[in-house]
Coordinates of C-alpha atoms in Angstrom, one line a residue:
Chain K
M1 CA 0.3 0.1 -0.4
R2 CA 1.5 3.7 -0.2
K3 CA 2.3 5.3 2.0
Y4 CA 0.4 9.2 1.7
A5 CA -3.0 9.0 0.8
I6 CA -2.5 12.6 0.2
E7 CA 0.2 14.6 -1.0
V8 CA 0.2 18.7 -1.6
K9 CA 3.3 20.7 -2.5
G10 CA 3.4 24.1 -2.9
L11 CA -0.8 24.7 -3.6
R12 CA -1.4 28.1 -4.9
K13 CA -5.6 28.8 -6.1
T14 CA -6.7 32.4 -7.2
F15 CA -9.4 33.2 -7.8
G16 CA -9.3 37.4 -9.2
S17 CA -8.1 39.2 -7.3
Q18 CA -7.8 37.2 -3.8
T19 CA -5.5 34.6 -2.9
V20 CA -7.2 31.8 -1.7
L21 CA -5.1 29.1 -1.0
N22 CA -1.0 30.5 -0.8
G23 CA 1.7 28.1 -0.7
L24 CA -0.1 24.8 1.0
D25 CA 1.8 21.6 1.7
L26 CA 0.1 18.8 3.4
T27 CA 0.4 14.8 3.2
V28 CA -1.5 12.3 5.1
P29 CA -1.1 8.7 5.9
A30 CA -3.4 6.1 4.2
G31 CA -5.3 4.4 6.1
T32 CA -5.9 7.7 8.6
I33 CA -8.6 10.1 9.6
H34 CA -7.1 12.9 9.2
A35 CA -9.2 17.1 9.9
L36 CA -8.9 20.1 8.3
L37 CA -9.3 23.3 10.3
G38 CA -9.7 26.7 10.1
P39 CA -12.1 29.6 10.1
N40 CA -14.7 30.5 7.5
G41 CA -13.0 31.7 4.5
A42 CA -9.9 29.8 5.1
G43 CA -9.8 27.6 1.9
K44 CA -11.7 24.2 3.8
T45 CA -13.4 23.7 0.8
T46 CA -11.8 25.4 -1.8
L47 CA -9.0 22.5 -1.1
I48 CA -11.6 19.9 -0.9
N49 CA -12.5 20.4 -4.2
I50 CA -9.3 20.9 -5.9
L51 CA -8.6 17.2 -3.6
S52 CA -11.5 15.9 -6.0
T53 CA -10.9 16.9 -9.1
L54 CA -13.9 19.9 -9.1
V55 CA -11.3 22.9 -9.2
S56 CA -7.9 23.1 -11.0
P57 CA -4.8 24.1 -9.2
D58 CA -3.2 27.2 -10.3
E59 CA 0.0 26.5 -9.2
G60 CA 1.7 23.2 -7.3
S61 CA 1.7 19.6 -7.1
V62 CA -1.7 17.6 -5.8
R63 CA -2.0 13.4 -6.1
V64 CA -4.7 11.9 -4.3
A65 CA -3.7 8.4 -4.4
G66 CA -1.0 8.4 -5.6
Y67 CA -3.0 10.1 -9.1
D68 CA -2.5 13.5 -10.4
V69 CA -5.4 15.6 -10.0
E70 CA -4.6 17.3 -13.0
K71 CA -3.3 15.0 -15.4
E72 CA -4.8 11.6 -14.1
K73 CA -8.8 13.2 -13.3
D74 CA -10.4 9.9 -14.1
G75 CA -7.9 7.7 -11.7
V76 CA -8.2 10.6 -9.1
K77 CA -12.2 9.6 -9.3
R78 CA -12.1 6.2 -9.6
S79 CA -10.5 6.2 -5.9
I80 CA -12.4 9.1 -4.3
S81 CA -15.7 9.6 -3.1
L82 CA -17.3 13.4 -2.0
T83 CA -20.0 14.2 0.5
G84 CA -20.7 17.8 0.0
Q85 CA -21.6 20.3 3.0
F86 CA -24.9 20.0 1.7
A87 CA -26.2 16.2 1.6
A88 CA -25.8 15.4 -2.6
V89 CA -29.0 12.9 -2.8
D90 CA -32.2 13.6 -4.9
D91 CA -35.2 14.5 -2.9
I92 CA -37.4 13.1 -5.4
L93 CA -36.3 9.8 -5.5
T94 CA -36.9 7.5 -2.7
A95 CA -33.8 6.2 -0.3
E96 CA -33.6 2.9 -2.6
E97 CA -33.6 4.3 -6.2
N98 CA -31.0 6.9 -5.1
L99 CA -28.5 4.0 -4.4
R100 CA -29.0 2.0 -7.0
M101 CA -28.7 5.0 -9.5
I102 CA -25.5 5.7 -8.0
C103 CA -24.9 1.8 -8.3
R104 CA -26.0 2.0 -12.1
L105 CA -24.0 5.0 -12.9
S106 CA -21.2 3.4 -10.9
G107 CA -21.0 0.2 -13.7
L108 CA -23.2 -2.1 -11.4
S109 CA -25.0 -4.3 -13.4
K110 CA -28.7 -4.0 -12.0
E111 CA -28.4 -7.8 -10.2
Q112 CA -25.6 -6.2 -8.8
S113 CA -27.7 -2.5 -8.6
Q114 CA -30.0 -3.9 -6.0
V115 CA -28.2 -6.6 -4.1
R116 CA -25.5 -3.7 -3.4
S117 CA -28.4 -1.1 -2.0
Q118 CA -29.7 -3.4 0.1
Q119 CA -26.9 -4.3 1.7
L120 CA -25.9 -0.6 2.4
L121 CA -29.3 0.4 3.2
Q122 CA -29.0 -2.4 5.6
Q123 CA -25.8 -1.6 6.9
F124 CA -26.5 2.2 7.5
D125 CA -30.1 1.4 9.0
L126 CA -32.6 2.8 6.5
T127 CA -33.8 -0.4 5.6
P128 CA -37.6 0.9 6.8
S129 CA -37.0 4.0 5.5
A130 CA -35.9 2.6 1.4
H131 CA -39.2 3.1 -0.1
K132 CA -39.6 6.8 1.7
R133 CA -39.1 9.7 -0.7
V134 CA -35.5 11.2 0.5
K135 CA -37.4 14.4 0.8
T136 CA -39.0 13.2 3.9
F137 CA -36.3 12.5 5.3
S138 CA -34.7 14.2 8.6
G139 CA -30.8 15.3 8.5
G140 CA -29.4 12.5 9.8
M141 CA -31.0 9.9 7.9
R142 CA -29.8 12.0 4.4
R143 CA -26.0 12.4 5.6
R144 CA -26.5 8.1 6.1
L145 CA -28.1 7.9 2.9
D146 CA -25.0 10.6 2.1
L147 CA -22.5 8.5 3.4
A148 CA -23.7 5.6 1.7
I149 CA -24.0 6.4 -1.7
S150 CA -20.3 7.5 -1.4
L151 CA -19.6 4.4 -0.4
V152 CA -21.4 2.1 -3.3
T153 CA -18.3 1.3 -4.8
S154 CA -14.7 0.9 -3.0
R155 CA -12.8 4.2 -2.6
S156 CA -9.4 4.3 -1.0
V157 CA -10.1 8.3 0.2
V158 CA -13.5 9.4 0.9
F159 CA -13.7 13.1 1.2
L160 CA -16.3 14.7 4.4
D161 CA -17.5 18.3 3.7
E162 CA -18.3 19.3 7.4
P163 CA -19.8 16.1 7.6
T164 CA -21.7 16.6 10.4
T165 CA -23.0 19.8 10.8
G166 CA -26.8 20.4 11.9
L167 CA -26.7 16.9 13.4
D168 CA -27.9 16.3 16.7
T169 CA -26.0 14.8 18.8
I170 CA -27.6 10.9 18.8
S171 CA -26.9 11.2 15.3
R172 CA -23.6 12.9 14.7
R173 CA -22.3 10.3 17.5
A174 CA -23.7 7.6 14.9
L175 CA -22.1 9.1 12.3
W176 CA -18.6 9.3 14.2
D177 CA -18.8 5.4 14.9
I178 CA -19.7 5.0 10.6
I179 CA -16.6 6.6 9.9
L180 CA -14.3 4.7 12.7
G181 CA -15.6 1.9 11.1
L182 CA -14.6 2.9 8.0
R183 CA -11.1 4.1 9.1
D184 CA -10.3 0.2 10.2
Q185 CA -11.4 -1.0 6.3
G186 CA -8.5 0.6 5.0
I187 CA -10.4 3.5 3.9
T188 CA -8.1 7.3 4.1
I189 CA -10.7 9.3 5.7
F190 CA -10.6 13.6 4.7
L191 CA -12.9 15.4 6.5
T192 CA -13.0 18.9 7.8
T193 CA -15.3 20.6 10.9
Q194 CA -15.6 23.7 12.8
Y195 CA -16.3 21.1 15.9
L196 CA -13.2 20.8 16.9
E197 CA -14.5 18.2 20.1
E198 CA -14.8 16.1 16.4
A199 CA -11.7 16.7 15.3
D200 CA -10.3 16.0 18.5
Q201 CA -11.9 12.8 19.3
L202 CA -12.0 11.4 15.2
A203 CA -8.7 12.7 13.9
D204 CA -5.5 10.5 14.2
T205 CA -3.9 14.0 12.6
I206 CA -4.6 17.8 12.1
A207 CA -4.1 20.5 10.3
V208 CA -5.1 24.0 11.3
I209 CA -4.9 26.4 7.6
N210 CA -5.3 29.5 7.9
D211 CA -5.3 32.4 5.1
G212 CA -4.5 29.6 2.8
R213 CA -1.6 27.7 4.8
V214 CA -0.9 25.5 7.0
V215 CA 0.4 27.3 9.9
A216 CA 0.4 23.7 12.1
S217 CA -0.1 19.7 12.2
G218 CA 0.0 16.5 14.2
T219 CA -1.5 14.7 16.0
P220 CA -4.7 16.0 18.7
A221 CA -1.5 15.6 21.6
E222 CA 0.8 17.4 20.0
L223 CA -1.1 20.3 18.9
K224 CA -2.3 20.9 22.4
S225 CA 1.3 20.6 24.2
R226 CA 2.3 22.7 21.2
I227 CA 0.2 25.5 23.2
G228 CA 1.2 25.1 26.3
G229 CA 1.6 23.2 29.7
E230 CA -2.5 24.1 31.6
V231 CA -4.6 26.8 30.6
I232 CA -6.1 29.7 33.2
E233 CA -9.7 30.0 32.5
L234 CA -11.6 32.9 34.5
S235 CA -15.1 34.0 35.0
D236 CA -17.7 35.9 36.3
S237 CA -19.7 35.4 39.7
K238 CA -22.8 34.2 37.5
D239 CA -19.8 31.5 36.2
Q240 CA -19.1 32.8 32.4
V241 CA -15.9 32.9 31.4
I242 CA -14.6 35.6 30.2
R243 CA -11.2 35.0 30.2
T244 CA -9.0 32.0 28.7
I245 CA -5.0 32.6 29.3
P246 CA -2.4 29.7 27.9
T247 CA 0.6 29.3 30.1
Y248 CA 3.8 27.0 30.3
G249 CA 2.1 25.4 33.1
N250 CA 5.2 25.7 36.1
I251 CA 4.5 27.7 39.2
H252 CA 6.0 30.8 37.8
D253 CA 4.3 31.3 34.6
V254 CA 1.3 30.9 36.8
S255 CA 1.5 32.9 39.7
R256 CA 3.2 35.9 37.8
T257 CA -0.3 36.1 35.2
L258 CA -2.0 35.7 38.1
Q259 CA -0.7 38.6 39.9
E260 CA -1.0 40.7 36.7
L261 CA -4.2 40.0 36.8
S262 CA -5.6 40.3 40.4
H263 CA -5.3 44.3 39.9
T264 CA -7.6 44.7 36.8
L265 CA -10.0 42.3 37.3
P266 CA -13.2 42.8 40.1
K267 CA -12.2 40.5 43.2
D268 CA -14.9 37.7 43.1
T269 CA -13.4 36.3 39.5
Q270 CA -13.3 32.7 39.5
V271 CA -10.1 30.9 38.6
S272 CA -9.7 27.3 37.2
I273 CA -6.6 25.8 35.9
R274 CA -7.3 22.6 32.9
K275 CA -5.4 21.2 30.3
P276 CA -5.5 22.5 27.3
S277 CA -8.7 21.8 24.5
M278 CA -8.5 21.7 20.8
D279 CA -10.3 25.1 21.2
D280 CA -7.8 27.5 22.9
V281 CA -5.4 25.6 20.0
F282 CA -8.0 27.1 16.9
L283 CA -7.4 30.1 18.6
A284 CA -3.8 30.4 19.1
L285 CA -3.2 30.2 15.6
T286 CA -6.0 31.8 13.8
T287 CA -5.3 35.0 15.5
K288 CA -2.9 36.7 16.2
Q289 CA -3.7 38.0 20.6
E290 CA -1.7 38.2 23.4
M291 CA -1.4 34.3 22.8
K292 CA 1.1 34.2 20.4
G293 CA 4.1 34.5 23.1
A294 CA 2.9 31.1 24.5
I295 CA 3.3 29.2 21.0
S296 CA 6.1 28.3 19.2
Chain I
M1 CA -18.4 -4.4 7.6
N2 CA -18.3 -5.0 4.1
T3 CA -16.1 -7.8 2.3
S4 CA -18.2 -7.4 -0.6
Q5 CA -17.2 -4.1 -2.0
P6 CA -17.1 -4.0 -5.4
S7 CA -14.8 -2.4 -7.4
V8 CA -15.1 0.7 -9.3
K9 CA -15.5 0.5 -12.9
S10 CA -17.2 2.9 -15.3
A11 CA -20.2 3.4 -17.0
S12 CA -20.9 3.2 -20.6
L13 CA -22.2 6.4 -21.9
W14 CA -25.1 4.1 -22.7
V15 CA -26.0 3.4 -19.6
T16 CA -25.5 7.1 -18.1
N17 CA -27.7 8.2 -20.3
S18 CA -30.4 5.6 -19.7
V19 CA -30.3 6.5 -15.4
F20 CA -29.9 9.9 -16.2
I21 CA -33.2 9.5 -18.7
G22 CA -35.1 7.6 -16.3
R23 CA -34.5 9.8 -13.2
S24 CA -35.7 13.1 -14.9
L25 CA -38.7 11.3 -16.8
R26 CA -39.4 9.8 -12.7
H27 CA -39.4 13.2 -11.4
S28 CA -41.8 14.2 -14.1
I29 CA -43.8 11.8 -13.4
R30 CA -43.4 12.7 -9.6
N31 CA -44.4 16.7 -9.9
T32 CA -47.1 16.3 -9.8
E33 CA -48.3 19.7 -9.8
A34 CA -46.4 20.1 -13.1
L35 CA -47.7 17.9 -14.5
I36 CA -51.4 18.9 -14.2
M37 CA -50.5 22.4 -15.4
A38 CA -48.5 20.4 -18.1
I39 CA -51.9 19.1 -19.6
M40 CA -54.3 21.4 -18.2
L41 CA -52.9 24.1 -19.5
P42 CA -53.1 23.3 -23.7
V43 CA -57.1 22.5 -22.5
M44 CA -57.5 25.8 -20.6
L45 CA -55.7 27.3 -24.0
M46 CA -57.9 25.9 -26.7
L47 CA -61.2 26.3 -24.9
L48 CA -60.3 29.9 -24.8
F49 CA -58.9 30.9 -28.1
T50 CA -61.8 28.9 -29.5
F51 CA -65.1 29.5 -27.6
V52 CA -63.7 33.8 -26.1
F53 CA -61.2 35.2 -28.3
G54 CA -62.3 33.2 -31.2
G55 CA -65.5 35.0 -32.5
A56 CA -64.0 37.9 -32.0
I57 CA -60.6 37.6 -34.2
D58 CA -61.7 37.4 -37.7
T59 CA -59.3 35.1 -40.1
S60 CA -61.6 34.5 -43.0
G61 CA -62.5 30.7 -42.2
N62 CA -62.9 29.0 -38.8
Y63 CA -60.9 29.9 -36.1
V64 CA -59.9 27.0 -34.6
N65 CA -58.3 25.3 -37.7
Y66 CA -56.0 28.8 -37.5
V67 CA -55.2 29.1 -34.4
V68 CA -54.3 25.3 -33.3
P69 CA -50.9 25.5 -34.6
G70 CA -50.2 28.3 -32.4
I71 CA -51.5 26.8 -29.2
I72 CA -49.4 23.1 -29.8
L73 CA -46.0 26.1 -29.9
L74 CA -47.2 28.3 -27.0
C75 CA -47.5 24.9 -24.5
A76 CA -44.0 23.3 -25.6
G77 CA -42.6 26.6 -25.4
F78 CA -44.4 26.2 -21.6
G79 CA -43.1 22.8 -21.3
S80 CA -40.0 22.8 -22.1
S81 CA -39.1 26.0 -20.3
S82 CA -39.4 23.8 -16.7
T83 CA -36.4 22.2 -18.1
G84 CA -34.4 25.6 -16.6
V85 CA -36.0 25.0 -13.3
D86 CA -35.3 21.5 -13.1
V87 CA -31.3 21.5 -14.4
S88 CA -30.7 25.1 -12.2
N89 CA -32.0 22.8 -9.3
D90 CA -29.2 20.4 -10.0
M91 CA -26.6 22.8 -10.3
T92 CA -27.2 24.3 -7.4
N93 CA -28.5 22.2 -4.7
G94 CA -24.5 20.0 -4.5
I95 CA -25.9 16.9 -6.4
I96 CA -23.6 18.1 -9.7
E97 CA -20.7 18.1 -8.0
R98 CA -21.6 13.9 -6.7
F99 CA -21.8 13.5 -10.3
R100 CA -19.0 15.6 -11.0
T101 CA -16.4 13.3 -9.2
M102 CA -17.9 10.7 -10.8
P103 CA -15.9 9.2 -13.4
I104 CA -19.2 9.2 -15.9
Q105 CA -20.1 11.5 -18.6
A106 CA -21.9 14.5 -16.2
I107 CA -23.4 16.2 -18.7
S108 CA -25.6 13.4 -19.3
V109 CA -27.6 14.1 -16.3
I110 CA -28.8 17.5 -18.6
T111 CA -29.0 14.8 -21.6
G112 CA -31.7 13.2 -19.5
H113 CA -33.9 16.5 -18.2
V114 CA -33.8 17.4 -22.9
V115 CA -35.4 13.6 -23.3
A116 CA -37.3 13.7 -20.2
S117 CA -38.9 17.9 -21.6
L118 CA -39.2 16.5 -25.0
V119 CA -41.4 13.5 -23.7
R120 CA -43.6 15.5 -21.3
N121 CA -44.1 17.9 -24.4
L122 CA -44.6 15.5 -26.9
L123 CA -48.1 14.2 -24.7
A124 CA -49.2 17.5 -23.8
T125 CA -48.9 18.3 -27.7
G126 CA -51.3 15.1 -28.3
V127 CA -53.9 16.3 -26.0
V128 CA -53.8 19.5 -27.4
I129 CA -54.4 17.7 -30.7
A130 CA -57.0 15.3 -29.3
V131 CA -58.9 19.0 -27.8
A132 CA -58.5 20.3 -30.4
L133 CA -60.4 17.8 -32.5
L134 CA -62.9 17.8 -30.1
V135 CA -63.9 21.8 -30.5
G136 CA -64.0 21.1 -34.4
F137 CA -60.3 21.3 -36.0
R138 CA -60.6 20.2 -39.3
P139 CA -57.6 19.5 -40.5
S140 CA -56.8 18.5 -44.1
A141 CA -53.3 16.8 -44.2
N142 CA -52.1 13.2 -45.2
V143 CA -50.2 10.8 -43.5
L144 CA -46.9 12.2 -44.8
E145 CA -48.2 16.2 -43.9
W146 CA -49.1 15.1 -40.6
L147 CA -45.5 13.4 -40.2
G148 CA -44.2 16.5 -41.4
A149 CA -45.8 18.5 -38.6
L150 CA -44.8 16.2 -36.1
G151 CA -41.7 16.5 -37.1
V152 CA -41.4 19.9 -36.9
I153 CA -43.3 20.7 -33.6
F154 CA -39.9 17.9 -32.3
L155 CA -37.5 19.9 -33.5
F156 CA -39.1 23.0 -32.5
I157 CA -39.5 21.1 -28.8
L158 CA -35.9 20.3 -28.8
T159 CA -34.5 23.8 -29.8
F160 CA -36.3 25.1 -26.6
T161 CA -35.6 22.7 -24.3
W162 CA -31.8 22.8 -24.9
L163 CA -32.4 26.6 -25.0
F164 CA -33.6 26.3 -21.4
A165 CA -31.2 23.7 -20.4
A166 CA -28.7 26.4 -21.3
I167 CA -30.6 29.0 -19.1
G168 CA -30.9 26.6 -16.3
I169 CA -27.3 26.3 -16.4
V170 CA -26.0 29.9 -16.4
A171 CA -28.8 30.8 -13.9
G172 CA -27.9 31.2 -10.3
S173 CA -31.1 30.0 -8.9
P174 CA -34.2 27.9 -9.9
S175 CA -36.4 30.8 -9.8
A176 CA -34.3 33.3 -11.8
A177 CA -34.4 30.3 -14.7
S178 CA -37.7 30.5 -14.7
G179 CA -37.7 34.1 -14.9
Y180 CA -35.2 34.5 -18.1
G181 CA -37.2 31.8 -19.4
F182 CA -40.9 33.8 -19.0
I183 CA -39.3 36.7 -21.3
L184 CA -39.3 33.8 -23.8
L185 CA -42.4 32.8 -23.5
F186 CA -43.6 36.1 -24.9
L187 CA -42.3 35.2 -28.6
P188 CA -45.6 33.3 -29.4
Y189 CA -47.6 36.4 -29.0
L190 CA -45.6 38.2 -31.5
S191 CA -45.9 35.7 -34.0
S192 CA -48.6 34.5 -36.5
A193 CA -49.6 32.4 -33.6
F194 CA -53.5 34.4 -32.7
V195 CA -53.5 37.0 -36.0
P196 CA -52.0 37.1 -38.8
T197 CA -48.9 39.5 -39.1
D198 CA -51.0 41.9 -41.6
T199 CA -53.4 43.2 -39.0
M200 CA -50.3 43.9 -36.8
P201 CA -49.0 48.0 -37.0
S202 CA -46.2 47.6 -39.7
W203 CA -43.4 47.8 -37.3
L204 CA -44.5 45.1 -35.2
Q205 CA -45.5 43.3 -37.9
G206 CA -41.4 43.3 -38.8
I207 CA -40.9 42.0 -36.4
A208 CA -43.2 39.4 -35.9
D209 CA -42.2 38.7 -40.0
H210 CA -38.4 37.5 -38.8
Q211 CA -38.7 35.9 -35.4
P212 CA -38.5 32.4 -34.9
I213 CA -41.9 31.5 -33.8
T214 CA -43.9 32.8 -37.4
P215 CA -41.8 30.3 -39.8
V216 CA -42.4 27.3 -37.2
I217 CA -46.1 28.3 -37.2
E218 CA -46.9 28.5 -41.0
T219 CA -45.1 25.6 -41.0
I220 CA -47.2 23.1 -38.9
R221 CA -50.3 25.3 -40.8
G222 CA -49.3 25.2 -44.1
L223 CA -49.1 21.3 -43.7
L224 CA -52.1 20.5 -41.3
T225 CA -54.1 22.7 -43.1
G226 CA -53.3 23.7 -46.9
T227 CA -51.9 27.1 -46.3
P228 CA -49.6 28.0 -48.7
L229 CA -46.2 27.4 -47.5
Q230 CA -43.8 28.9 -49.6
Q231 CA -40.6 28.5 -48.5
Q232 CA -41.3 29.0 -44.8
G233 CA -40.4 24.9 -43.8
W234 CA -36.6 25.9 -44.6
I235 CA -36.8 29.1 -43.0
A236 CA -38.4 27.3 -39.7
I237 CA -35.0 24.5 -39.8
C238 CA -32.6 27.2 -40.6
W239 CA -33.9 28.8 -37.4
C240 CA -34.3 25.7 -35.4
V241 CA -31.4 24.3 -36.2
G242 CA -29.4 27.3 -36.0
I243 CA -30.9 28.1 -32.3
L244 CA -29.7 23.9 -31.2
L245 CA -26.8 24.5 -32.3
I246 CA -25.8 28.0 -30.2
A247 CA -27.7 26.4 -26.9
F248 CA -25.7 23.2 -27.3
L249 CA -22.6 25.1 -28.1
W250 CA -23.2 27.4 -24.7
S251 CA -24.4 25.0 -22.6
I252 CA -21.2 22.9 -23.1
L253 CA -19.5 25.1 -22.6
A254 CA -21.3 27.0 -19.4
F255 CA -20.8 23.6 -17.9
R256 CA -17.5 23.2 -18.1
K257 CA -16.9 26.4 -16.9
R258 CA -18.8 26.4 -13.6
A259 CA -17.4 23.7 -12.5
G260 CA -14.1 26.3 -11.6
R261 CA -16.6 28.3 -10.0
R262 CA -16.8 27.5 -6.2

């Protein structure tokens, strides 16, 4: 098996005068879950669109499953599936018709399509709704169908653009289980998410992008350790968090920070010290605030 | 989890097209409101023009015989305009990205909508002719002339459907597609569809005589009821084939261009 499922070097993309991707480098080992984080407008969707051949890169080399996205489009298309931000399912057709349509388009015979659709309906817990029109489905059901459709034929790389946005907690957990199951089959999963907890729970590696560049990458634990040892969290009397400050976690740094703050904040301010979360990492990396000193 | 996951082959162009045609036909049947509209409109127009306006418009002879070709085209234009909305729906709701990232000829999705529109509109034309016969339409055509007239109607529907498909691809939203389509639907009124063009003021007559609908209508009318044909048949075919080619190329280019937009 190939070592890297995705290799991006020096990728640039501009739309008109706006530079969306500005020399982006990224590698994703095969058979892992990779999460892409970044604020809105950082270029996440553009990157996914380039990786899935929808948009052409301006500069740089981009290989997916070993194929060049410009010169070997068909090879890429045969190796990937894309689940976009909005479930790409046909509302007017039933769940089963949706699946059979994609099976047929993927080159399966009528009989194979029938068999495969039944398998997927069962696997994604959609058999009871197989003959209902998708228009009547809940958000979670649509997402499951969308994912089922993506997996009609074997793919080595699956792109998920914000797969759990708008889902309730139960549907989200169910989808996480499915995604973890895919990795266990050896499929590489490349996902974007706005839920940092999701990246923390699911991803083997994370890349944070900002202004069209990767500003940090690594395992969730590595990223958290980059921000320092402990985070001081200050809350007001109503238990509202008013400030979080990363520290190196040693007694000197913590006491110095608290001393500085004690002059400016009300006396009833509550202090707690905790391990950094992905949110802290994200904020530290994508905003240019006083935290900058603590990273490096 | 699943060991029997089949590997990817590419579906043949034939399979791809027939899958998309089947999909669009299903859409047509399930969109009940549009289907009822497509059948009711010809019936209502036929009755309206024959019994309400017909008495006041003198075309020296039976007005039903005069107006049938006009109503066929009006309904065909209306029916094909819904293709713009269908195409735009697909282009804007994300499903097109799915098709585009599959190893298939994604533009076949448009072919599916075009074929479904042809089927719908030929059915609507059948309804117009049936109702017309019931309210007194007496064509003089022989079998060959009937076939010729149907051929011209077929070409007209195909042309306008592709044109609306192209509009659907470039339109930003389904309602925009429907809006642009609406403008084209006025063309039949500025033609010889409902009144002879020589009853119009001369400036309008100039427009009416030199737009695509008039020769198409005169051709159908000539073939079905024996009015003089002259060169109208050829002019009609030239208009349709010309517009069809432009619409076809326009949709292919617009479809490709749209890929790079997001």
